[in-house]
Amino acid sequence: MLRPIRDEQGRIVDFLWLYENAAMARLNGTDSEAVVGRRLLETLPSHADSPFQQLYVEVAESGEPGVLEAPFKAETMTQEKWFRLAVVPIGQDIAVLAQDTTERKNAEAALRQSEERLRLTYKAAKIGAFDSNLLTDVDIWTPELEALHGLAPGELHPKNFEWEKLVHPDDHEAIMQWVDRSCSTGEPVPGEWRVVWPNGSVHWLSGTFQGFRDESGSPARIIGIAMDITERKRMEEALRQSESSFRDLANSMPQIVWTSHPDGHVDYFNSTWFELTHVEAPAAGIINWLPAVHPDDAERVKNLRIESLASGRPFYAEVRLITRSGEARWHVARAVPVKDEQGRVIRWYGTATDIHELKQAQETLAQLKANLESKNKEMESIIGIVSHDLRAPLVNIQGFSHEIQMDCRVLDEALSKVSIAEDLERQMEKILRRKIPESLHYIQASSDAMNHLVRTLVEVSRAGLAPTKPEVIDMNELIHGVLESIKIKFKEADVEYDIIALPDCFADRTQITQVFTNLLDNAVKYLDPFRRGQICVEGTLQAGGVLYWVSDNGIGIPPEQLDKIFEPYYQLKEKASGGIGMGLATVKKLVERNEGKIWVVSEKGQYSIFYVALPAEPSQTRKS
């Protein structure tokens, strides 16, 4: 109890303690006996500027009771607290009833903070919430939930379940069943449904309903949340369409197509697999492919697959698959991984292509190659035998011719020392000095020609049989070496020659040396005797290899003979060289043996240019 203290003008300047019970003393932190009879502001100076002091004055002056809740910290308190004061006038005095509301105010503040965090969370996540009172038909929606239905804040009518009208007609029955189930069980029920916005667009929502009952057990309240999943639904539909298109495409392919999990378990084969193999399609889940693999290949292919899965590298294997008819057909199986941004494998895509006919062709080719190599060895042996057997008589003929020649000289010398009849001397002189030498000359020339023919035939035959040993060739070095070997011919013919920087090629050094030796030798052989000879060797890189050309200003080649000069035994009619016409035929074989081409461009009486195209690096055929 407090009594007002007034100044001379009658204004209240303080209050006098009349009574303080124990509870009030605990709140104020004072001693009840010590404060009674003393001034309020003397015992609690902090009241001077507090809203409570003002309330005391207003009640004392007006005679009307007042209530106030505010924070306050007296000198006797360690921290600020909340108090709720009810002040009642009693005559000229006032009675003050006080209650400490600090805990309640703190709880309210914490609740407000929690609600604010929840509101901000809903707003950031675009999650809407609702609270429907089934007894009053009043719906409370958050602005976020209204936005999810295409409504502005406050646009939803709060009564009579107006939200039902926004549900897509095809989903209305399902959503009402979820509501009834939640109200019946008291358990939360999740679901996905469509809503129709005022502009007619359709949107997907995902949410949860939670029903509550009143004390009588009747449904009384439903709360829930919802969020927009329209984009997710669009992506799911796009994914379904993509998967459908993929399966349609895969099923239209003659190859086997399959997919698997990151751990290698196959979850899809196209129809080609099931049409080919005896493995039946499961209703769902993992497909065991090993039973379709030939037993002799199963362990090898399994280990290759394990290695590929462990390393994340593409998978490759040639494997025999057992068909429904029991035939084992060769297939080449490939698989590539699909990885996420962190480089982790998330999917495998694979194919298996039938290569059975190719395998059979490769086996046949390998057998043919082996047979051909065997035949080549036999042919080389035959060529050697023929060469020996043909040359042996020639050597004898040449040897005996020489012996006859020597014997004729001895006989001629012996006859010159004896006297014989003049007629006999003339007859012997004719035989020994003219007929026999002339015959021996024809025999020697014929045997030389035959020997040259045999040697040329052997070279031509071996050009087509000899294995090539390709390597990178420094053509500048090779051509200089060729010129050095035939420089005496160039000197005798007084030829000017030039070599323009040549690129390297990839071929058999010995065979290419023989090619350019022949071409340069022919260039000298077929020069025009009426002008000084000029020969040039040039080259350049081109797509797929290297191109060289040997040019001269010789007699040229008539147009009608251009297509024939690479034929065996063909010689230019204009200037037969004394050979048998096998040089360019051999050159052509050697160039082709090195995966090259040769051709000529010429104008009679002006020039000839022989072009030679060769590989610049190993071809795919040679690599394999």
Coordinates of C-alpha atoms in Angstrom, one line a residue:
M1 CA 0.0 0.0 0.0
L2 CA 1.2 3.5 -0.9
R3 CA 0.1 6.9 0.1
P4 CA 0.7 10.0 -2.2
I5 CA 3.0 12.8 -0.9
R6 CA 2.2 16.2 -2.4
D7 CA 4.0 19.5 -2.5
E8 CA 2.6 22.9 -1.7
Q9 CA 0.9 23.1 -5.0
G10 CA -0.8 19.7 -4.4
R11 CA 1.3 17.8 -7.0
I12 CA 2.3 14.2 -6.1
V13 CA 6.0 14.1 -5.8
D14 CA 6.4 10.7 -4.0
F15 CA 4.7 7.9 -2.2
L16 CA 4.9 6.7 1.4
W17 CA 5.2 3.0 2.2
L18 CA 2.2 1.9 4.2
Y19 CA 2.5 -1.8 3.8
E20 CA 4.5 -4.4 1.8
N21 CA 3.9 -8.1 2.1
A22 CA 6.5 -10.8 1.8
A23 CA 5.8 -11.6 -1.9
M24 CA 6.2 -7.9 -2.9
A25 CA 9.4 -7.7 -0.8
R26 CA 10.9 -10.6 -2.7
L27 CA 10.0 -8.9 -6.0
N28 CA 11.5 -5.6 -5.0
G29 CA 14.4 -7.1 -3.1
T30 CA 13.5 -5.0 0.0
D31 CA 12.9 -5.5 3.7
S32 CA 9.2 -5.0 4.5
E33 CA 9.8 -3.8 8.0
A34 CA 12.5 -1.4 6.9
V35 CA 10.6 0.3 4.1
V36 CA 7.2 1.0 5.9
G37 CA 7.0 4.6 6.8
R38 CA 9.6 5.7 4.4
R39 CA 9.4 7.3 0.9
L40 CA 9.2 5.1 -2.1
L41 CA 11.9 7.0 -4.1
E42 CA 14.1 6.9 -1.0
T43 CA 14.0 3.1 -0.9
L44 CA 13.8 2.5 -4.6
P45 CA 15.2 5.6 -6.4
S46 CA 15.0 3.8 -9.8
H47 CA 11.2 4.3 -9.7
A48 CA 11.6 8.0 -10.4
D49 CA 11.9 7.5 -14.2
S50 CA 10.0 4.2 -14.5
P51 CA 6.6 3.8 -16.2
F52 CA 5.3 2.3 -12.9
Q53 CA 5.8 5.6 -11.1
Q54 CA 3.7 7.4 -13.7
L55 CA 1.0 4.7 -13.4
Y56 CA 0.9 5.3 -9.6
V57 CA 0.4 9.0 -10.1
E58 CA -2.3 8.5 -12.7
V59 CA -4.3 6.1 -10.6
A60 CA -4.0 8.3 -7.4
E61 CA -5.1 11.4 -9.3
S62 CA -7.9 9.8 -11.4
G63 CA -9.3 7.4 -8.9
E64 CA -9.4 4.8 -11.7
P65 CA -7.5 1.5 -11.5
G66 CA -4.7 0.8 -14.1
V67 CA -2.7 -2.1 -15.4
L68 CA 0.8 -2.0 -16.9
E69 CA 3.3 -4.6 -18.0
A70 CA 6.9 -3.4 -18.6
P71 CA 10.5 -4.2 -17.9
F72 CA 12.1 -2.8 -14.8
K73 CA 15.4 -3.1 -12.9
A74 CA 15.6 -1.8 -9.4
E75 CA 18.8 -1.1 -7.5
T76 CA 18.2 -4.3 -5.5
M77 CA 18.0 -6.5 -8.7
T78 CA 20.9 -8.1 -10.6
Q79 CA 19.1 -8.0 -14.0
E80 CA 16.1 -6.5 -15.7
K81 CA 12.8 -8.3 -15.3
W82 CA 9.3 -8.0 -16.6
F83 CA 6.5 -7.1 -14.2
R84 CA 2.7 -6.9 -14.6
L85 CA 1.3 -4.3 -12.1
A86 CA -2.4 -3.8 -11.3
V87 CA -2.9 -0.5 -9.4
V88 CA -6.2 0.0 -7.5
P89 CA -7.3 3.3 -5.6
I90 CA -8.4 2.8 -2.0
G91 CA -9.5 6.1 -0.6
Q92 CA -6.6 8.4 -0.9
D93 CA -4.2 5.5 -1.0
I94 CA -3.4 3.0 -3.8
A95 CA -2.9 -0.7 -3.6
V96 CA -0.3 -2.3 -6.0
L97 CA -0.5 -5.9 -7.1
A98 CA 2.6 -7.1 -8.9
Q99 CA 3.5 -10.3 -10.8
D100 CA 6.9 -11.3 -12.2
T101 CA 6.2 -12.2 -15.9
T102 CA 9.9 -12.5 -17.0
E103 CA 9.7 -16.3 -17.8
R104 CA 6.5 -15.8 -19.8
K105 CA 7.9 -12.9 -21.7
N106 CA 11.1 -14.8 -22.5
A107 CA 9.0 -17.7 -23.7
E108 CA 6.9 -15.4 -25.8
A109 CA 10.0 -13.9 -27.3
A110 CA 11.5 -17.3 -28.0
L111 CA 8.2 -18.3 -29.6
R112 CA 8.2 -15.2 -31.8
Q113 CA 11.8 -15.8 -32.8
S114 CA 11.0 -19.4 -33.6
E115 CA 7.9 -18.4 -35.6
E116 CA 10.0 -15.8 -37.5
R117 CA 12.7 -18.3 -38.3
L118 CA 10.0 -20.7 -39.5
R119 CA 8.4 -18.0 -41.6
L120 CA 11.7 -17.0 -43.1
T121 CA 12.4 -20.7 -43.8
Y122 CA 9.1 -21.2 -45.5
K123 CA 9.6 -18.0 -47.5
A124 CA 13.2 -18.9 -48.6
A125 CA 12.2 -22.5 -49.5
K126 CA 8.9 -21.3 -51.0
I127 CA 7.0 -23.7 -48.7
G128 CA 3.4 -22.8 -47.9
A129 CA 1.5 -23.8 -44.8
F130 CA -2.1 -23.9 -43.9
D131 CA -4.3 -24.5 -40.8
S132 CA -8.0 -25.5 -41.4
N133 CA -10.4 -25.4 -38.5
L134 CA -13.1 -28.0 -39.4
L135 CA -15.4 -26.8 -36.7
T136 CA -15.5 -23.2 -37.8
D137 CA -14.6 -23.7 -41.5
V138 CA -11.9 -21.1 -41.2
D139 CA -8.7 -21.6 -43.3
I140 CA -5.5 -19.8 -42.5
W141 CA -2.9 -19.8 -45.3
T142 CA 0.6 -18.3 -45.4
P143 CA 1.3 -15.9 -48.3
E144 CA 3.7 -18.5 -49.7
L145 CA 0.8 -21.0 -50.0
E146 CA -1.3 -18.5 -51.7
A147 CA 1.5 -17.8 -54.2
L148 CA 1.7 -21.6 -54.9
H149 CA -1.9 -21.4 -56.0
G150 CA -1.4 -18.3 -58.2
L151 CA -3.1 -16.0 -55.6
A152 CA -2.0 -12.6 -54.2
P153 CA -1.6 -12.4 -50.4
G154 CA -5.1 -12.3 -48.7
E155 CA -6.9 -13.3 -51.9
L156 CA -8.0 -16.7 -50.6
H157 CA -11.5 -16.7 -49.0
P158 CA -10.8 -17.9 -45.4
K159 CA -14.0 -19.9 -45.0
N160 CA -15.9 -22.8 -46.5
F161 CA -12.9 -24.8 -47.8
E162 CA -12.4 -22.5 -50.8
W163 CA -9.1 -24.1 -51.5
E164 CA -10.9 -27.3 -52.7
K165 CA -12.0 -25.3 -55.8
L166 CA -8.3 -24.8 -56.7
V167 CA -7.5 -28.5 -56.8
H168 CA -7.4 -30.1 -60.3
P169 CA -10.6 -32.1 -60.9
D170 CA -8.7 -35.3 -61.6
D171 CA -6.9 -35.1 -58.2
H172 CA -9.8 -33.9 -56.0
E173 CA -11.0 -37.3 -54.9
A174 CA -7.4 -38.4 -54.0
I175 CA -6.7 -35.4 -51.9
M176 CA -9.9 -35.7 -50.0
Q177 CA -9.0 -39.3 -49.3
W178 CA -5.7 -38.2 -47.9
V179 CA -7.4 -35.7 -45.6
D180 CA -9.9 -38.3 -44.4
R181 CA -7.2 -40.8 -43.8
S182 CA -5.1 -38.3 -41.8
C183 CA -8.2 -37.3 -39.7
S184 CA -9.0 -41.0 -39.1
T185 CA -5.5 -42.2 -38.2
G186 CA -4.1 -39.0 -36.8
E187 CA -0.9 -39.7 -38.8
P188 CA 0.6 -37.4 -41.4
V189 CA -0.2 -38.3 -44.9
P190 CA 2.1 -37.2 -47.8
G191 CA 0.9 -36.7 -51.4
E192 CA 1.4 -35.0 -54.7
W193 CA -1.4 -33.2 -56.6
R194 CA -2.2 -30.6 -59.2
V195 CA -3.7 -27.2 -58.7
V196 CA -5.2 -24.9 -61.4
W197 CA -4.2 -21.3 -61.2
P198 CA -6.7 -18.5 -62.0
N199 CA -5.0 -18.1 -65.4
G200 CA -5.7 -21.7 -66.2
S201 CA -2.1 -23.0 -65.9
V202 CA -1.6 -26.3 -64.1
H203 CA 1.0 -26.7 -61.4
W204 CA 2.2 -29.6 -59.3
L205 CA 2.4 -29.5 -55.5
S206 CA 3.9 -31.9 -53.0
G207 CA 2.8 -31.7 -49.3
T208 CA 1.8 -33.4 -46.1
F209 CA -1.6 -33.4 -44.3
Q210 CA -1.9 -33.8 -40.5
G211 CA -5.4 -34.3 -39.0
F212 CA -6.4 -33.7 -35.3
R213 CA -9.5 -34.7 -33.3
D214 CA -11.3 -32.8 -30.5
E215 CA -12.0 -34.3 -27.1
S216 CA -15.0 -36.1 -28.5
G217 CA -12.9 -37.8 -31.1
S218 CA -14.4 -35.9 -34.0
P219 CA -12.1 -34.4 -36.7
A220 CA -11.4 -30.8 -35.7
R221 CA -8.4 -29.5 -37.4
I222 CA -6.0 -30.1 -40.3
I223 CA -2.6 -28.5 -40.8
G224 CA -0.1 -29.1 -43.5
I225 CA 2.6 -27.8 -45.8
A226 CA 3.1 -27.7 -49.5
M227 CA 5.8 -26.9 -52.1
D228 CA 5.9 -26.5 -55.8
I229 CA 7.3 -29.5 -57.7
T230 CA 6.2 -28.4 -61.2
E231 CA 9.7 -28.2 -62.6
R232 CA 10.6 -31.5 -61.1
K233 CA 7.6 -33.1 -62.7
R234 CA 8.5 -31.6 -66.0
M235 CA 12.0 -33.0 -65.7
E236 CA 10.6 -36.4 -64.7
E237 CA 8.3 -36.3 -67.7
A238 CA 11.2 -35.2 -70.0
L239 CA 13.3 -38.0 -68.5
R240 CA 10.5 -40.6 -69.1
Q241 CA 10.2 -39.4 -72.7
S242 CA 13.9 -39.5 -73.2
E243 CA 14.1 -43.0 -71.7
S244 CA 11.2 -44.1 -73.9
S245 CA 13.0 -42.6 -77.0
F246 CA 16.2 -44.3 -76.0
R247 CA 14.5 -47.6 -75.6
D248 CA 12.7 -47.2 -78.9
L249 CA 16.0 -46.3 -80.6
A250 CA 17.8 -49.1 -78.9
N251 CA 15.2 -51.7 -79.8
S252 CA 15.4 -50.7 -83.5
M253 CA 19.1 -51.3 -83.6
P254 CA 20.6 -54.6 -84.8
Q255 CA 23.3 -54.2 -82.1
I256 CA 22.8 -55.3 -78.5
V257 CA 22.5 -52.2 -76.2
W258 CA 22.7 -52.3 -72.4
T259 CA 23.0 -50.1 -69.4
S260 CA 24.3 -50.8 -65.9
H261 CA 24.7 -49.3 -62.4
P262 CA 28.1 -47.9 -61.3
D263 CA 28.9 -51.3 -59.8
G264 CA 28.4 -53.0 -63.1
H265 CA 25.0 -54.7 -62.5
V266 CA 23.1 -54.6 -65.8
D267 CA 19.6 -53.3 -65.5
Y268 CA 18.6 -53.0 -69.1
F269 CA 19.1 -54.9 -72.4
N270 CA 17.4 -54.0 -75.6
S271 CA 15.2 -56.5 -77.4
T272 CA 18.0 -57.7 -79.6
W273 CA 19.7 -59.3 -76.6
F274 CA 16.6 -61.3 -75.6
E275 CA 16.0 -62.3 -79.2
L276 CA 19.5 -63.5 -79.7
T277 CA 20.3 -65.2 -76.4
H278 CA 18.5 -67.8 -74.2
V279 CA 18.5 -65.4 -71.2
E280 CA 14.9 -64.5 -70.4
A281 CA 13.9 -60.9 -69.4
P282 CA 13.2 -60.6 -65.7
A283 CA 10.1 -58.8 -64.5
A284 CA 12.4 -56.2 -62.8
G285 CA 15.8 -55.8 -61.3
I286 CA 19.3 -57.0 -62.3
I287 CA 19.9 -59.1 -65.5
N288 CA 22.5 -61.9 -65.2
W289 CA 24.3 -61.8 -68.6
L290 CA 27.1 -64.4 -67.8
P291 CA 25.0 -67.5 -68.8
A292 CA 24.9 -66.2 -72.4
V293 CA 28.7 -66.0 -72.6
H294 CA 30.7 -68.9 -74.0
P295 CA 32.3 -70.9 -71.1
D296 CA 35.8 -70.4 -72.6
D297 CA 35.3 -66.6 -72.6
A298 CA 33.4 -66.1 -69.4
E299 CA 36.3 -65.8 -66.9
R300 CA 38.4 -63.5 -69.2
V301 CA 35.4 -61.2 -69.9
K302 CA 34.5 -61.1 -66.3
N303 CA 38.0 -60.1 -65.3
L304 CA 38.1 -57.4 -68.0
R305 CA 34.8 -56.0 -66.7
I306 CA 36.1 -56.0 -63.1
E307 CA 39.2 -54.1 -64.2
S308 CA 37.2 -51.6 -66.1
L309 CA 34.8 -51.0 -63.2
A310 CA 37.8 -50.5 -60.8
S311 CA 39.6 -48.0 -63.1
G312 CA 36.6 -46.2 -64.6
R313 CA 38.1 -46.7 -68.0
P314 CA 36.0 -47.8 -71.1
F315 CA 35.4 -51.5 -71.4
Y316 CA 36.4 -53.5 -74.5
A317 CA 36.2 -57.3 -75.1
E318 CA 35.7 -59.7 -78.0
V319 CA 33.4 -62.5 -76.7
R320 CA 31.4 -65.4 -78.0
L321 CA 27.7 -65.3 -77.1
I322 CA 25.5 -68.5 -77.1
T323 CA 22.4 -67.9 -79.2
R324 CA 19.0 -69.6 -78.7
S325 CA 20.0 -72.1 -81.4
G326 CA 23.2 -73.0 -79.5
E327 CA 25.5 -71.3 -82.0
A328 CA 28.5 -69.4 -80.6
R329 CA 28.7 -66.1 -82.4
W330 CA 31.6 -63.6 -81.9
H331 CA 30.7 -60.1 -80.7
V332 CA 32.7 -57.0 -79.8
A333 CA 31.5 -55.5 -76.5
R334 CA 32.1 -51.9 -75.6
A335 CA 31.0 -49.8 -72.6
V336 CA 31.7 -46.2 -71.6
P337 CA 31.2 -44.6 -68.2
V338 CA 29.1 -41.5 -67.5
K339 CA 30.6 -39.5 -64.7
D340 CA 29.4 -36.6 -62.5
E341 CA 31.1 -33.3 -61.8
Q342 CA 33.3 -35.0 -59.2
G343 CA 34.4 -37.6 -61.7
R344 CA 32.5 -40.5 -60.1
V345 CA 30.9 -43.0 -62.4
I346 CA 27.1 -42.8 -62.2
R347 CA 26.1 -45.0 -65.2
W348 CA 27.5 -47.3 -67.8
Y349 CA 26.3 -47.5 -71.4
G350 CA 27.4 -50.4 -73.6
T351 CA 26.9 -52.1 -76.9
A352 CA 27.7 -55.5 -78.4
T353 CA 28.1 -55.8 -82.2
D354 CA 28.1 -59.1 -84.1
I355 CA 31.5 -59.6 -85.8
H356 CA 31.2 -63.3 -86.4
E357 CA 31.6 -63.0 -90.2
L358 CA 34.5 -60.6 -89.7
K359 CA 36.2 -63.1 -87.4
Q360 CA 35.7 -65.9 -89.9
A361 CA 37.1 -63.7 -92.6
Q362 CA 40.1 -62.8 -90.4
E363 CA 40.7 -66.5 -89.8
T364 CA 40.4 -67.2 -93.5
L365 CA 42.7 -64.3 -94.3
A366 CA 45.2 -65.5 -91.7
Q367 CA 45.2 -68.9 -93.2
L368 CA 45.6 -67.5 -96.7
K369 CA 48.4 -65.3 -95.5
A370 CA 50.2 -68.3 -94.0
N371 CA 49.6 -70.3 -97.2
L372 CA 50.9 -67.4 -99.3
E373 CA 54.0 -67.1 -97.1
S374 CA 54.6 -70.8 -97.5
K375 CA 54.1 -70.5 -101.3
N376 CA 56.4 -67.5 -101.4
K377 CA 59.1 -69.5 -99.7
E378 CA 58.6 -72.3 -102.2
M379 CA 58.7 -69.8 -105.1
E380 CA 61.9 -68.3 -103.8
S381 CA 63.4 -71.7 -103.5
I382 CA 62.2 -72.5 -107.1
I383 CA 63.6 -69.2 -108.4
G384 CA 66.9 -70.0 -106.8
I385 CA 67.0 -73.4 -108.3
V386 CA 65.9 -72.1 -111.7
S387 CA 68.4 -69.4 -111.5
H388 CA 71.2 -71.8 -110.7
D389 CA 70.1 -74.4 -113.3
L390 CA 69.8 -71.8 -116.0
R391 CA 73.1 -70.1 -115.2
A392 CA 75.1 -73.3 -114.9
P393 CA 74.9 -74.1 -118.6
L394 CA 75.6 -70.5 -119.5
V395 CA 78.7 -70.6 -117.3
N396 CA 79.8 -73.8 -119.1
I397 CA 79.0 -72.3 -122.6
Q398 CA 81.0 -69.2 -121.7
G399 CA 83.9 -71.3 -120.2
F400 CA 84.1 -73.6 -123.2
S401 CA 83.8 -70.7 -125.6
H402 CA 86.8 -69.1 -124.0
E403 CA 88.7 -72.5 -124.1
I404 CA 87.9 -72.8 -127.9
Q405 CA 89.1 -69.2 -128.4
M406 CA 92.4 -70.0 -126.6
D407 CA 92.8 -73.2 -128.5
C408 CA 92.2 -71.5 -131.9
R409 CA 95.0 -69.0 -131.0
V410 CA 97.4 -71.8 -130.2
L411 CA 96.5 -73.7 -133.4
D412 CA 96.9 -70.5 -135.4
E413 CA 100.3 -69.9 -134.0
A414 CA 101.3 -73.6 -134.6
L415 CA 100.2 -73.5 -138.2
S416 CA 102.1 -70.3 -138.8
K417 CA 105.3 -72.2 -138.0
V418 CA 104.8 -75.0 -140.5
S419 CA 104.6 -75.0 -144.3
I420 CA 101.4 -76.2 -145.8
A421 CA 99.7 -75.9 -149.2
E422 CA 98.6 -72.4 -150.1
D423 CA 95.0 -73.5 -150.6
L424 CA 94.9 -75.2 -147.2
E425 CA 96.5 -72.2 -145.5
R426 CA 93.8 -69.9 -146.9
Q427 CA 91.1 -72.3 -145.8
M428 CA 92.6 -72.7 -142.3
E429 CA 93.1 -68.9 -142.0
K430 CA 89.4 -68.4 -142.9
I431 CA 88.2 -70.9 -140.3
L432 CA 90.6 -69.9 -137.4
R433 CA 90.7 -66.1 -137.9
R434 CA 87.2 -65.3 -139.2
K435 CA 84.5 -68.0 -138.9
I436 CA 85.4 -69.4 -135.4
P437 CA 85.9 -66.0 -133.8
E438 CA 82.7 -64.7 -135.3
S439 CA 80.8 -67.8 -134.0
L440 CA 82.4 -67.4 -130.6
H441 CA 81.4 -63.7 -130.5
Y442 CA 77.7 -64.7 -131.3
I443 CA 77.8 -67.4 -128.6
Q444 CA 79.3 -65.0 -126.0
A445 CA 76.7 -62.3 -126.9
S446 CA 73.9 -64.7 -126.7
S447 CA 75.0 -66.2 -123.4
D448 CA 75.5 -62.6 -122.0
A449 CA 71.9 -61.7 -123.1
M450 CA 70.6 -64.9 -121.6
N451 CA 72.4 -64.3 -118.3
H452 CA 71.0 -60.8 -118.2
L453 CA 67.5 -62.1 -118.9
V454 CA 67.8 -64.7 -116.1
R455 CA 69.1 -62.1 -113.7
T456 CA 66.3 -59.6 -114.6
L457 CA 63.6 -62.2 -114.3
V458 CA 64.9 -63.2 -110.9
E459 CA 64.9 -59.6 -109.7
V460 CA 61.4 -59.0 -111.0
S461 CA 60.1 -62.1 -109.3
R462 CA 61.8 -61.3 -106.1
A463 CA 60.5 -57.8 -106.2
G464 CA 57.0 -59.2 -105.8
L465 CA 58.0 -61.7 -103.1
A466 CA 60.6 -60.1 -100.9
P467 CA 59.2 -58.8 -97.6
T468 CA 59.4 -55.1 -97.0
K469 CA 61.1 -53.7 -93.9
P470 CA 59.8 -50.2 -93.7
E471 CA 61.5 -47.5 -91.8
V472 CA 61.8 -43.7 -91.8
I473 CA 64.1 -42.8 -94.7
D474 CA 66.1 -39.6 -95.0
M475 CA 65.5 -39.1 -98.8
N476 CA 68.1 -36.4 -99.2
E477 CA 70.7 -38.9 -97.9
L478 CA 69.3 -41.7 -100.1
I479 CA 69.3 -39.7 -103.3
H480 CA 72.8 -38.4 -102.8
G481 CA 73.9 -42.0 -102.3
V482 CA 72.2 -43.1 -105.5
L483 CA 73.8 -40.3 -107.5
E484 CA 77.2 -41.2 -106.0
S485 CA 76.8 -44.8 -107.3
I486 CA 76.0 -43.7 -110.9
K487 CA 78.0 -40.4 -111.0
I488 CA 80.2 -41.7 -113.7
K489 CA 77.2 -41.9 -116.1
F490 CA 76.2 -38.3 -115.1
K491 CA 79.8 -37.2 -115.8
E492 CA 80.1 -38.9 -119.1
A493 CA 76.7 -37.5 -120.2
D494 CA 77.6 -34.0 -118.9
V495 CA 74.4 -33.7 -117.0
E496 CA 73.3 -30.8 -114.8
Y497 CA 71.4 -32.1 -111.8
D498 CA 69.7 -30.6 -108.7
I499 CA 68.2 -32.0 -105.5
I500 CA 65.6 -29.8 -103.8
A501 CA 65.2 -30.5 -100.0
L502 CA 63.2 -33.7 -99.8
P503 CA 60.9 -34.8 -96.9
D504 CA 61.3 -38.2 -95.3
C505 CA 59.2 -41.2 -96.1
F506 CA 58.3 -44.5 -94.5
A507 CA 59.3 -47.4 -96.7
D508 CA 61.9 -50.2 -97.4
R509 CA 65.3 -48.5 -97.8
T510 CA 66.7 -51.1 -100.1
Q511 CA 63.7 -51.2 -102.4
I512 CA 63.3 -47.4 -102.6
T513 CA 67.1 -47.2 -103.4
Q514 CA 66.5 -49.6 -106.3
V515 CA 63.5 -47.5 -107.5
F516 CA 65.3 -44.2 -107.7
T517 CA 68.5 -45.8 -109.1
N518 CA 66.4 -47.0 -112.0
L519 CA 64.6 -43.7 -112.5
L520 CA 67.8 -41.6 -112.4
D521 CA 69.6 -44.1 -114.7
N522 CA 66.7 -44.0 -117.2
A523 CA 66.7 -40.1 -117.0
V524 CA 70.4 -40.2 -118.1
K525 CA 69.8 -42.9 -120.7
Y526 CA 66.9 -41.1 -122.5
L527 CA 68.4 -37.6 -122.6
D528 CA 68.2 -35.6 -125.9
P529 CA 71.7 -35.7 -127.5
F530 CA 71.1 -32.2 -129.0
R531 CA 70.9 -30.3 -125.8
R532 CA 72.6 -30.5 -122.4
G533 CA 70.8 -32.7 -120.0
Q534 CA 69.0 -31.3 -116.9
I535 CA 67.7 -33.7 -114.2
C536 CA 66.0 -32.6 -110.9
V537 CA 64.7 -34.5 -107.9
E538 CA 62.0 -32.8 -105.8
G539 CA 59.4 -33.7 -103.2
T540 CA 56.7 -32.4 -100.9
L541 CA 54.4 -33.5 -98.1
Q542 CA 50.8 -34.0 -99.1
A543 CA 47.6 -35.4 -97.5
G544 CA 48.2 -39.0 -96.7
G545 CA 51.9 -39.1 -97.5
V546 CA 54.9 -37.8 -99.5
L547 CA 55.1 -37.1 -103.2
Y548 CA 58.5 -37.2 -105.1
W549 CA 59.2 -36.5 -108.7
V550 CA 62.2 -37.0 -111.0
S551 CA 62.1 -34.6 -114.0
D552 CA 64.4 -34.4 -117.1
N553 CA 64.6 -32.5 -120.4
G554 CA 65.1 -35.7 -122.4
I555 CA 63.4 -37.1 -125.5
G556 CA 60.1 -37.5 -123.8
I557 CA 57.5 -40.2 -124.3
P558 CA 54.9 -40.3 -127.1
P559 CA 51.3 -40.2 -125.7
E560 CA 50.4 -43.6 -127.1
Q561 CA 53.2 -45.2 -125.1
L562 CA 52.6 -43.6 -121.7
D563 CA 50.2 -46.4 -120.6
K564 CA 52.6 -49.2 -121.7
I565 CA 56.0 -48.2 -120.3
F566 CA 55.3 -49.9 -116.9
E567 CA 54.5 -53.2 -118.7
P568 CA 57.0 -56.0 -118.7
Y569 CA 59.3 -56.3 -121.7
Y570 CA 58.3 -52.9 -123.1
Q571 CA 60.9 -50.4 -124.4
L572 CA 60.6 -47.0 -126.1
K573 CA 60.8 -47.5 -129.8
E574 CA 62.6 -44.1 -130.2
K575 CA 65.7 -45.2 -128.3
A576 CA 66.0 -48.8 -127.4
S577 CA 68.5 -49.1 -124.6
G578 CA 69.7 -52.6 -125.1
G579 CA 67.8 -53.9 -122.1
I580 CA 64.7 -56.2 -122.1
G581 CA 62.2 -53.7 -120.9
M582 CA 61.8 -54.9 -117.3
G583 CA 63.2 -51.9 -115.4
L584 CA 60.0 -49.8 -115.0
A585 CA 57.9 -53.0 -114.4
T586 CA 60.2 -53.8 -111.5
V587 CA 60.0 -50.2 -110.2
K588 CA 56.2 -50.3 -110.3
K589 CA 56.1 -53.5 -108.3
L590 CA 58.6 -52.2 -105.7
V591 CA 56.6 -48.9 -105.2
E592 CA 53.3 -50.8 -104.8
R593 CA 55.0 -53.2 -102.3
N594 CA 55.6 -50.1 -100.2
E595 CA 52.0 -49.0 -100.4
G596 CA 52.8 -46.3 -103.0
K597 CA 51.9 -45.3 -106.5
I598 CA 54.0 -44.3 -109.6
W599 CA 52.9 -42.5 -112.7
V600 CA 54.5 -40.4 -115.5
V601 CA 53.7 -37.1 -117.3
S602 CA 55.6 -36.4 -120.5
E603 CA 55.7 -34.5 -123.7
K604 CA 57.6 -36.0 -126.7
G605 CA 60.8 -34.1 -127.4
Q606 CA 60.4 -31.9 -124.3
Y607 CA 60.5 -33.5 -120.9
S608 CA 59.4 -36.5 -118.7
I609 CA 58.4 -36.3 -115.0
F610 CA 58.1 -39.5 -113.0
Y611 CA 55.9 -39.1 -109.8
V612 CA 56.3 -41.5 -106.8
A613 CA 53.9 -41.3 -103.9
L614 CA 54.9 -43.0 -100.7
P615 CA 53.7 -43.1 -97.1
A616 CA 55.1 -40.6 -94.6
E617 CA 54.3 -42.7 -91.6
P618 CA 53.1 -46.3 -90.8
S619 CA 49.6 -47.0 -92.3
Q620 CA 46.8 -48.6 -90.2
T621 CA 47.4 -51.8 -92.1
R622 CA 51.1 -51.9 -91.1
K623 CA 50.2 -50.9 -87.5
S624 CA 47.8 -53.8 -87.2

